[in-house]
């Protein structure tokens, strides 16, 4: 049985980012565009936490940046 590695998280992050980018570039509704940007922010958060977990597990830099992303997403939802 294989374990889930860094590559799996990065592929998931790339797929989510691609879906969000497609939605942001092709849709006309402001709400759908904001939701697509939210998906792209979540993809970046997944990648940061994965890099932080697998590359430098002693430091919490990925988690700190993810908290900042969540704050930005909350502000975006307030604007929307």
Coordinates of N, CA, C and O in Angstrom, one line a residue:
X1 N 0.8 -1.2 0.0 CA 0.0 0.0 0.0 C 0.9 1.2 0.0 O 1.8 1.4 0.8
X2 N 0.6 2.2 -0.9 CA 1.4 3.4 -1.0 C 0.8 4.5 -0.1 O -0.4 4.5 0.1
X3 N 1.7 5.3 0.4 CA 1.3 6.4 1.2 C 1.1 7.7 0.4 O 1.6 7.8 -0.7
X4 N 0.3 8.6 0.9 CA 0.1 9.8 0.2 C 1.3 10.7 0.4 O 1.6 11.0 1.5
X5 N 1.9 11.1 -0.7 CA 3.1 12.0 -0.7 C 2.8 13.4 -1.1 O 1.7 13.8 -1.4
X6 N 3.9 14.1 -1.2 CA 3.8 15.5 -1.7 C 3.3 15.7 -3.1 O 2.5 16.6 -3.3
X7 N 3.6 14.7 -3.9 CA 3.1 14.8 -5.3 C 1.6 14.8 -5.4 O 1.0 15.4 -6.2
X8 N 1.0 13.9 -4.6 CA -0.5 13.8 -4.5 C -1.1 15.2 -4.2 O -2.1 15.6 -4.8
X9 N -0.6 15.8 -3.2 CA -1.2 17.1 -2.7 C -0.9 18.2 -3.8 O -1.8 19.0 -4.0
X10 N 0.2 18.1 -4.5 CA 0.5 19.1 -5.5 C -0.4 18.9 -6.7 O -0.8 19.9 -7.4
X11 N -0.7 17.7 -7.1 CA -1.6 17.4 -8.2 C -3.0 17.9 -7.8 O -3.7 18.5 -8.7
X12 N -3.5 17.6 -6.6 CA -4.8 18.1 -6.2 C -4.8 19.6 -6.2 O -5.8 20.2 -6.7
X13 N -3.8 20.3 -5.8 CA -3.7 21.7 -5.8 C -3.7 22.2 -7.2 O -4.4 23.2 -7.5
X14 N -3.0 21.6 -8.1 CA -3.0 22.1 -9.5 C -4.3 21.9 -10.2 O -4.8 22.8 -10.9
X15 N -5.0 20.8 -9.9 CA -6.3 20.6 -10.5 C -7.3 21.6 -9.9 O -8.1 22.2 -10.7
X16 N -7.3 21.9 -8.6 CA -8.2 22.9 -8.1 C -7.9 24.3 -8.6 O -8.8 25.0 -9.0
X17 N -6.6 24.6 -8.8 CA -6.2 25.9 -9.3 C -6.7 26.0 -10.8 O -7.2 27.1 -11.2
X18 N -6.6 25.0 -11.5 CA -7.0 25.0 -12.9 C -8.5 25.2 -13.0 O -9.0 26.0 -13.9
X19 N -9.3 24.5 -12.2 CA -10.7 24.7 -12.2 C -11.1 26.1 -11.8 O -12.0 26.7 -12.5
X20 N -10.4 26.7 -10.8 CA -10.7 28.0 -10.4 C -10.3 29.0 -11.5 O -11.0 30.0 -11.7
X21 N -9.2 28.8 -12.1 CA -8.8 29.7 -13.2 C -9.7 29.7 -14.4 O -10.1 30.7 -14.9
X22 N -10.2 28.5 -14.7 CA -11.1 28.4 -15.8 C -12.4 29.1 -15.5 O -13.0 29.8 -16.3
X23 N -12.9 29.0 -14.3 CA -14.1 29.6 -13.9 C -14.0 31.2 -13.8 O -14.9 31.9 -14.2
X24 N -12.8 31.6 -13.4 CA -12.6 33.1 -13.3 C -12.4 33.7 -14.7 O -12.8 34.9 -14.8
X25 N -11.9 33.0 -15.6 CA -11.7 33.5 -16.9 C -12.9 33.4 -17.9 O -13.0 34.2 -18.8
X26 N -13.8 32.5 -17.6 CA -14.9 32.2 -18.6 C -16.2 32.7 -18.1 O -17.1 32.9 -19.0
X27 N -16.5 32.8 -16.9 CA -17.8 33.2 -16.4 C -18.0 34.7 -16.3 O -17.0 35.5 -16.2
X28 N -19.2 35.2 -16.4 CA -19.5 36.6 -16.4 C -20.1 37.1 -15.1 O -20.1 38.2 -14.8
X29 N -20.6 36.2 -14.3 CA -21.2 36.5 -13.0 C -20.2 36.9 -12.0 O -19.2 36.1 -11.8
X30 N -20.4 38.0 -11.3 CA -19.4 38.4 -10.3 C -19.3 37.4 -9.1 O -18.2 37.1 -8.6
X31 N -20.4 36.8 -8.8 CA -20.4 35.8 -7.7 C -19.6 34.5 -8.1 O -18.8 34.0 -7.3
X32 N -19.8 34.1 -9.3 CA -19.1 32.9 -9.8 C -17.6 33.2 -9.9 O -16.7 32.4 -9.6
X33 N -17.2 34.4 -10.3 CA -15.8 34.8 -10.4 C -15.2 34.8 -9.0 O -14.1 34.3 -8.8
X34 N -15.9 35.4 -8.0 CA -15.4 35.4 -6.6 C -15.3 33.9 -6.1 O -14.3 33.6 -5.4
X35 N -16.2 33.1 -6.4 CA -16.1 31.7 -6.0 C -14.9 31.0 -6.6 O -14.2 30.2 -6.0
X36 N -14.6 31.3 -7.9 CA -13.5 30.7 -8.6 C -12.2 31.2 -8.0 O -11.2 30.4 -7.8
X37 N -12.1 32.5 -7.6 CA -10.9 33.0 -6.9 C -10.8 32.3 -5.6 O -9.6 32.0 -5.2
X38 N -11.8 32.0 -4.9 CA -11.8 31.3 -3.6 C -11.2 29.9 -3.8 O -10.4 29.5 -3.0
X39 N -11.6 29.3 -4.9 CA -11.0 27.9 -5.2 C -9.5 28.0 -5.4 O -8.8 27.2 -5.0
X40 N -9.1 29.1 -6.2 CA -7.7 29.2 -6.4 C -6.9 29.5 -5.1 O -5.8 29.0 -5.0
X41 N -7.5 30.3 -4.2 CA -6.8 30.6 -2.9 C -6.7 29.3 -2.1 O -5.7 29.0 -1.5
X42 N -7.8 28.4 -2.2 CA -7.7 27.2 -1.4 C -6.7 26.2 -2.0 O -6.0 25.5 -1.3
X43 N -6.5 26.3 -3.3 CA -5.4 25.5 -4.0 C -4.1 25.9 -3.5 O -3.2 25.1 -3.2
X44 N -3.9 27.2 -3.4 CA -2.6 27.7 -3.0 C -2.3 27.3 -1.5 O -1.2 27.0 -1.1
X45 N -3.4 27.4 -0.7 CA -3.3 27.0 0.7 C -2.9 25.5 0.9 O -2.1 25.2 1.7
X46 N -3.5 24.7 0.0 CA -3.2 23.2 0.1 C -1.7 23.0 -0.3 O -1.0 22.3 0.4
X47 N -1.2 23.7 -1.3 CA 0.2 23.6 -1.7 C 1.1 24.1 -0.6 O 2.2 23.4 -0.3
X48 N 0.8 25.2 0.0 CA 1.7 25.7 1.1 C 1.7 24.8 2.3 O 2.8 24.6 2.8
X49 N 0.6 24.3 2.7 CA 0.6 23.3 3.8 C 1.4 22.1 3.5 O 2.1 21.5 4.3
X50 N 1.2 21.6 2.3 CA 1.9 20.4 1.8 C 3.4 20.6 1.8 O 4.2 19.7 2.3
X51 N 3.9 21.7 1.2 CA 5.3 22.0 1.2 C 5.8 22.1 2.7 O 6.9 21.7 3.0
X52 N 5.0 22.8 3.5 CA 5.5 23.0 4.9 C 5.6 21.6 5.6 O 6.5 21.4 6.4
X53 N 4.6 20.8 5.3 CA 4.6 19.4 6.0 C 5.7 18.5 5.5 O 6.4 17.8 6.3
X54 N 6.0 18.5 4.2 CA 7.0 17.6 3.7 C 8.4 18.1 3.6 O 9.3 17.3 3.6
X55 N 8.6 19.4 3.4 CA 9.9 19.9 3.2 C 10.5 20.4 4.5 O 11.7 20.0 4.8
X56 N 9.8 21.2 5.3 CA 10.3 21.7 6.6 C 9.3 21.4 7.6 O 8.6 22.3 8.0
X57 N 9.2 20.2 8.1 CA 8.1 19.9 9.1 C 8.3 20.6 10.5 O 7.3 20.7 11.2
X58 N 9.5 21.1 10.8 CA 9.7 21.8 12.1 C 9.1 23.2 12.1 O 8.8 23.7 13.2
X59 N 9.0 23.8 10.9 CA 8.6 25.2 10.9 C 7.1 25.2 10.5 O 6.6 24.3 9.8
X60 N 6.4 26.2 10.9 CA 4.9 26.4 10.6 C 4.6 27.5 9.6 O 3.6 28.1 9.6
X61 N 5.6 27.7 8.7 CA 5.4 28.8 7.7 C 4.2 28.6 6.8 O 3.4 29.5 6.5
X62 N 4.0 27.4 6.3 CA 2.9 27.1 5.5 C 1.5 27.3 6.1 O 0.6 27.8 5.6
X63 N 1.5 26.9 7.4 CA 0.2 27.1 8.2 C -0.1 28.6 8.4 O -1.2 29.0 8.4
X64 N 1.0 29.4 8.7 CA 0.8 30.8 8.9 C 0.3 31.5 7.6 O -0.6 32.3 7.7
X65 N 0.9 31.1 6.5 CA 0.5 31.7 5.2 C -1.0 31.3 4.9 O -1.7 32.1 4.4
X66 N -1.3 30.1 5.3 CA -2.7 29.6 5.1 C -3.7 30.4 5.9 O -4.8 30.7 5.5
X67 N -3.3 30.8 7.1 CA -4.2 31.6 7.9 C -4.4 33.0 7.3 O -5.5 33.5 7.3
X68 N -3.3 33.5 6.7 CA -3.5 34.8 6.0 C -4.4 34.6 4.8 O -5.2 35.5 4.4
X69 N -4.3 33.5 4.1 CA -5.2 33.2 2.9 C -6.6 33.2 3.4 O -7.6 33.7 2.7
X70 N -6.9 32.5 4.5 CA -8.2 32.4 5.1 C -8.8 33.8 5.4 O -10.0 34.1 5.2
X71 N -7.9 34.7 6.0 CA -8.3 36.1 6.3 C -8.7 36.8 5.0 O -9.7 37.5 4.9
X72 N -7.9 36.7 3.9 CA -8.2 37.3 2.7 C -9.5 36.8 2.1 O -10.3 37.5 1.5
X73 N -9.7 35.5 2.2 CA -10.9 34.9 1.7 C -12.1 35.4 2.4 O -13.2 35.6 1.8
X74 N -12.0 35.6 3.7 CA -13.1 36.1 4.5 C -13.4 37.6 4.1 O -14.6 38.0 4.0
X75 N -12.4 38.3 3.8 CA -12.6 39.7 3.4 C -13.2 39.7 2.0 O -14.1 40.6 1.7
X76 N -12.8 38.8 1.1 CA -13.4 38.7 -0.2 C -14.9 38.3 -0.1 O -15.7 38.8 -0.9
X77 N -15.2 37.4 0.8 CA -16.6 37.0 1.0 C -17.5 38.2 1.5 O -18.6 38.4 1.1
X78 N -16.9 39.0 2.3 CA -17.6 40.2 2.8 C -17.8 41.2 1.7 O -18.9 41.8 1.6
X79 N -16.9 41.4 0.8 CA -17.1 42.2 -0.4 C -18.1 41.7 -1.3 O -19.0 42.4 -1.8
X80 N -18.1 40.4 -1.5 CA -19.1 39.7 -2.4 C -20.5 39.8 -1.8 O -21.5 40.0 -2.5

